[in-house]
Coordinates of C-alpha atoms in Angstrom, one line a residue:
X622 CA 102.7 130.5 145.7
X623 CA 100.9 133.3 144.0
X624 CA 98.5 132.1 141.3
X625 CA 99.1 133.2 137.8
X626 CA 96.3 135.5 136.4
X627 CA 93.6 133.7 134.4
X628 CA 94.4 135.6 131.3
X629 CA 97.9 134.6 131.4
X630 CA 97.0 130.9 131.9
X631 CA 94.8 131.1 128.9
X632 CA 97.5 132.8 126.8
X633 CA 99.9 129.8 127.7
X634 CA 97.2 127.3 126.6
X635 CA 96.8 129.1 123.3
X636 CA 100.5 129.2 122.6
X637 CA 100.9 125.4 123.5
X638 CA 97.9 124.4 121.4
X639 CA 99.9 123.4 118.3
X640 CA 103.1 121.4 119.0
X641 CA 106.1 121.8 116.7
X642 CA 107.3 119.3 114.4
X643 CA 110.9 117.9 115.3
X644 CA 113.4 118.5 112.5
X645 CA 115.8 115.9 114.2
X646 CA 113.1 113.2 114.0
X647 CA 112.4 114.3 110.3
X648 CA 116.1 113.6 109.4
X649 CA 116.0 110.2 111.1
X650 CA 113.0 109.2 109.1
X651 CA 114.5 110.4 105.9
X652 CA 117.5 108.2 106.6
X653 CA 115.2 105.2 107.3
X654 CA 113.0 105.6 104.3
X655 CA 115.6 106.7 101.7
X656 CA 118.6 104.7 102.6
X657 CA 117.4 101.1 101.6
X658 CA 119.4 98.4 99.9
X659 CA 117.1 98.5 96.8
X660 CA 114.8 101.4 95.6
X661 CA 111.3 101.3 96.9
X662 CA 109.7 100.8 93.5
X663 CA 107.0 98.3 92.6
X664 CA 109.5 95.7 91.4
X665 CA 111.2 95.6 94.8
X666 CA 108.1 94.5 96.7
X667 CA 110.3 93.3 99.6
X668 CA 111.7 96.8 100.0
X669 CA 108.3 98.2 99.9
X670 CA 107.3 95.6 102.8
X671 CA 110.2 97.0 104.7
X672 CA 109.1 100.6 104.4
X673 CA 105.5 99.7 105.1
X674 CA 106.5 98.0 108.4
X675 CA 108.6 101.0 109.3
X676 CA 105.6 103.3 108.8
X677 CA 103.4 100.9 110.8
X678 CA 105.8 100.7 113.6
X679 CA 106.1 104.5 113.9
X680 CA 102.3 105.2 113.4
X681 CA 101.2 102.5 116.0
X682 CA 103.1 104.5 118.8
X683 CA 100.6 107.2 118.6
X684 CA 97.5 106.1 116.8
X685 CA 94.2 104.5 118.4
X686 CA 94.7 101.6 115.9
X687 CA 97.1 100.7 113.0
X688 CA 96.8 98.0 110.4
X689 CA 97.6 97.0 106.9
X690 CA 95.2 97.1 103.9
X691 CA 96.6 94.3 101.8
X692 CA 95.9 93.5 98.1
X693 CA 97.6 91.7 95.2
X694 CA 98.8 92.8 91.8
X695 CA 100.4 90.1 89.5
X696 CA 100.7 87.7 92.4
X697 CA 102.6 90.0 94.7
X698 CA 101.3 91.5 97.8
X699 CA 101.3 95.2 98.4
X700 CA 100.1 97.1 101.5
X701 CA 98.6 100.4 102.5
X702 CA 99.3 101.4 106.0
X703 CA 96.3 103.0 107.8
X704 CA 96.2 104.4 111.4
X705 CA 93.2 106.0 113.1
X706 CA 92.8 108.7 115.6
X707 CA 89.5 109.8 117.3
X708 CA 88.1 106.5 116.3
X709 CA 84.8 107.1 118.0
X710 CA 84.1 110.3 116.0
X711 CA 81.6 110.0 113.2
X712 CA 83.0 112.1 110.3
X713 CA 86.4 110.9 108.8
X714 CA 89.1 113.1 107.4
X715 CA 91.7 111.2 105.4
X716 CA 95.3 112.5 105.1
X717 CA 97.6 110.2 102.9
X718 CA 100.9 110.0 101.1
X719 CA 102.3 107.4 98.9
X720 CA 105.6 105.7 99.9
X721 CA 106.8 104.1 96.5
X722 CA 109.0 105.8 94.0
X723 CA 108.9 105.9 90.2
X724 CA 112.0 104.1 89.3
X725 CA 115.6 103.7 90.6
X726 CA 115.9 106.9 92.8
X727 CA 115.9 107.9 96.4
X728 CA 112.7 109.8 96.0
X729 CA 113.5 112.2 99.0
X730 CA 110.8 114.7 97.9
X731 CA 108.7 112.4 95.9
X732 CA 107.5 111.2 98.3
X733 CA 109.6 110.4 101.3
X734 CA 108.7 114.0 102.4
X735 CA 105.0 113.3 102.3
X736 CA 105.3 110.0 104.3
X737 CA 107.3 111.8 106.9
X738 CA 104.6 114.4 107.1
X739 CA 102.3 111.6 108.1
X740 CA 104.6 110.3 110.7
X741 CA 105.2 113.7 112.4
X742 CA 101.5 114.5 112.1
X743 CA 100.8 111.2 114.0
X744 CA 103.1 112.2 116.7
X745 CA 101.7 115.6 117.1
X746 CA 98.0 114.4 117.0
X747 CA 98.5 112.0 119.9
X748 CA 96.5 113.2 122.8
X749 CA 94.8 116.1 121.0
X750 CA 91.1 116.7 121.2
X751 CA 89.8 116.0 117.8
X752 CA 86.5 117.1 116.1
X753 CA 86.9 114.3 113.5
X754 CA 88.0 110.9 113.1
X755 CA 91.5 111.2 111.5
X756 CA 92.7 108.5 109.3
X757 CA 96.4 108.6 108.2
X758 CA 97.3 106.3 105.2
X759 CA 100.6 105.4 103.6
X760 CA 99.9 104.3 100.1
X761 CA 101.6 102.0 97.8
X762 CA 101.6 101.9 94.0
X763 CA 100.9 105.6 93.2
X764 CA 103.8 105.9 90.6
X765 CA 103.7 104.4 87.0
X766 CA 102.9 101.9 85.7
X767 CA 100.0 101.9 88.1
X768 CA 99.1 105.7 88.2
X769 CA 95.5 106.2 87.2
X770 CA 94.7 102.5 87.5
X771 CA 92.7 100.6 90.1
X772 CA 95.8 99.2 91.4
X773 CA 96.8 102.4 93.1
X774 CA 96.7 102.0 96.9
X775 CA 94.7 105.1 97.2
X776 CA 92.1 103.7 94.9
X777 CA 91.8 100.7 97.0
X778 CA 91.3 102.7 100.1
X779 CA 88.9 105.3 98.6
X780 CA 86.8 102.3 97.2
X781 CA 86.8 100.7 100.6
X782 CA 85.5 103.8 102.2
X783 CA 82.9 104.1 99.5
X784 CA 81.8 100.6 99.7
X785 CA 81.4 100.6 103.5
X786 CA 79.6 103.8 103.4
X787 CA 81.9 105.8 105.6
X788 CA 81.0 109.3 106.4
X789 CA 84.0 110.9 104.9
X790 CA 84.3 114.8 105.3
X791 CA 87.4 115.1 103.1
X792 CA 90.9 114.1 102.1
X793 CA 94.3 115.7 101.8
X794 CA 97.2 114.2 99.9
X795 CA 100.9 115.1 100.9
X796 CA 102.8 114.8 97.7
X797 CA 106.3 116.5 97.6
X798 CA 106.3 119.0 100.5
X799 CA 110.1 119.4 100.9
X800 CA 111.6 121.4 98.1
X801 CA 111.6 125.2 98.3
X802 CA 113.9 127.8 96.2
X803 CA 113.6 131.5 96.9
X804 CA 115.5 132.5 93.8
X805 CA 113.7 134.2 90.9
X806 CA 112.4 132.0 88.1
X807 CA 112.6 128.8 90.3
X808 CA 108.9 128.4 90.0
X809 CA 107.3 127.3 86.6
X810 CA 103.7 126.7 85.6
X811 CA 102.0 124.6 82.9
X812 CA 100.4 127.8 81.8
X813 CA 102.7 130.9 81.4
X814 CA 100.1 133.5 82.6
X815 CA 99.9 131.7 86.0
X816 CA 103.3 133.1 86.9
X817 CA 101.8 136.6 86.9
X818 CA 99.5 135.5 89.6
X819 CA 101.6 133.1 91.7
X820 CA 105.2 134.7 91.0
X821 CA 108.5 133.1 89.9
X822 CA 109.9 132.2 93.3
X823 CA 109.2 128.7 94.7
X824 CA 109.2 129.7 98.3
X825 CA 105.7 128.5 99.4
X826 CA 103.6 125.4 99.6
X827 CA 100.5 125.0 97.3
X828 CA 97.1 123.6 98.1
X829 CA 95.4 122.3 94.9
X830 CA 91.8 121.8 94.3
X831 CA 89.4 121.3 91.5
X832 CA 86.5 123.5 90.7
X833 CA 83.5 122.3 92.8
X834 CA 86.0 121.1 95.4
X835 CA 83.4 120.7 98.2
X836 CA 83.1 122.1 101.8
X837 CA 86.1 120.3 103.3
X838 CA 88.6 121.6 100.7
X839 CA 87.2 125.1 100.9
X840 CA 87.4 125.2 104.8
X841 CA 91.0 123.6 104.8
X842 CA 92.2 126.0 102.2
X843 CA 91.1 129.0 104.4
X844 CA 92.6 127.5 107.5
X845 CA 96.0 126.9 105.8
X846 CA 96.1 130.3 104.3
X847 CA 95.2 132.0 107.5
X848 CA 98.2 130.5 109.7
X849 CA 101.5 132.4 109.8
X850 CA 104.0 129.5 109.8
X851 CA 104.7 129.3 106.2
X852 CA 103.4 130.9 103.0
X853 CA 100.5 129.0 101.4
X854 CA 99.1 129.7 97.9
X855 CA 96.0 127.9 96.4
X856 CA 95.1 126.8 92.9
X857 CA 91.6 125.6 91.9
X858 CA 90.6 124.9 88.3
X859 CA 89.2 122.3 85.9
X860 CA 90.8 118.9 86.0
X861 CA 92.1 119.3 82.6
X862 CA 94.9 121.7 84.0
X863 CA 98.2 119.8 83.9
X864 CA 99.2 118.5 87.3
X865 CA 96.0 119.2 89.0
X866 CA 95.2 115.6 89.7
X867 CA 98.8 114.2 89.8
X868 CA 98.4 112.3 93.1
X869 CA 96.3 110.1 95.2
X870 CA 93.7 112.7 95.8
X871 CA 92.4 112.0 92.4
X872 CA 90.9 108.6 93.5
X873 CA 88.8 110.3 96.2
X874 CA 87.6 112.8 93.6
X875 CA 86.5 109.7 91.5
X876 CA 84.4 108.4 94.4
X877 CA 82.9 111.9 95.0
X878 CA 84.8 113.0 98.0
X879 CA 86.0 116.5 98.7
X880 CA 89.9 116.2 98.3
X881 CA 92.9 118.3 98.0
X882 CA 96.6 118.0 97.4
X883 CA 99.4 119.9 99.3
X884 CA 102.5 120.1 97.3
X885 CA 105.6 122.1 96.3
X886 CA 104.3 121.8 92.9
X887 CA 106.7 118.8 91.9
X888 CA 108.1 119.2 88.5
X889 CA 107.1 122.7 88.0
X890 CA 109.7 123.5 90.8
X891 CA 111.7 120.7 91.6
X892 CA 114.2 119.8 88.8
X893 CA 115.0 116.5 90.5
X894 CA 111.6 115.2 90.0
X895 CA 111.9 111.3 89.0
X896 CA 115.6 111.7 88.9
X897 CA 118.6 110.2 90.9
X898 CA 119.2 113.7 92.1
X899 CA 116.0 113.7 94.2
X900 CA 118.1 113.2 97.4
X901 CA 117.9 114.3 101.1
X902 CA 120.4 117.1 100.4
X903 CA 117.9 118.9 98.3
X904 CA 115.3 119.0 101.1
X905 CA 114.5 122.2 103.1
X906 CA 113.8 120.5 106.4
X907 CA 113.0 123.7 108.2
X908 CA 110.4 124.7 105.7
X909 CA 109.0 121.2 105.5
X910 CA 108.6 121.1 109.4
X911 CA 106.5 124.4 109.1
X912 CA 104.2 122.8 106.4
X913 CA 103.6 119.9 108.9
X914 CA 102.8 122.4 111.7
X915 CA 100.5 124.4 109.4
X916 CA 98.6 121.3 108.7
X917 CA 98.3 120.4 112.2
X918 CA 96.8 123.7 113.1
X919 CA 94.5 123.6 110.1
X920 CA 93.1 120.1 111.0
X921 CA 92.7 120.9 114.8
X922 CA 90.8 124.1 113.9
X923 CA 88.5 122.4 111.4
X924 CA 84.8 122.5 112.6

C-alpha cells in the first residue's frame, strides 16, 4: 500500500487535535440534571446529593481520579465534586461550575449548562497530552442565600488550594453558557454605553475578567478569541461593574488567583434568569457545544 505523504499525515493530526462535543450526550445530561423530582436548591440537599453522584459517575469515567469535597452547613452535608487530569503536572488549572439552583426552577442555563460543559470537557480531555494539571470541579451552594459567603462550594475549594499551597496557574468558571439570541436588542448591559462596544445581539459568549487579571486570564482570553468555532468577546473592568463577579471565580480572586468567568452574560441577555422559564427548550445546544469545543482548544494550547 502506498504511504501517505508526511504533510497529509501531519494535516490529519492537526484536524483531529480537538475533538467535538456530542450534542446527543449534552441532551442526555440536561435530562438527568434538570428533570429531578425536587429542584436542586439548598433546601433539597438529597436532590443535590443525587446530582453530585451523577456528576461524579460521569467524571470518573474519564479522569485520573474523582472524589467529593464534603462540608456541613446548618447540620446538612454538601459536596463539591472534583476530578483530576494530568495529576503529575505541577501547575493546576481549575475549571468549575455550580450545580445548585436559586429557587424552584429547572435552572437549565443557570447552571446545568455550565455543569454539562464540565462533563463534556472531561470526556474530551481523556487521553490528551496536557501541559497542566486540570482540576474540574462541580460546586454546590453558589446561589443565594450563600452567595458571597464562606459556605459557597467554590470558597471551600479555593481555600483548600490556598491552604495546601497548591501551584494554581488559574481558574475558569462556567456560568450560563447555553443561551443565545441573534435578534437586535437581545443583549443588554449594566452600563448603556457598553452596547456601543459590544452590540445589541446576544449571539456570542463572553469571557469576563477584572483589571489586573493575571497571566492565565490574559492568555486564556487570547486563546479563546483566536479560535473560529464561536464568537468570543471579552470584558475587563473594576470589580464594581455589576455582574463582573457574579459567580464562583470571585472566590479565587479573593485568594489571589488569576480567574475568569465564561458566560452568556446571564440576566443581561437571558430573560429566564432565576425564573421557572429557565428550561431546556430555551437552550441553543449547537452553540453551547461550540463553546465547549473552544474551551478545549484553548486549554490544550495553553503554554
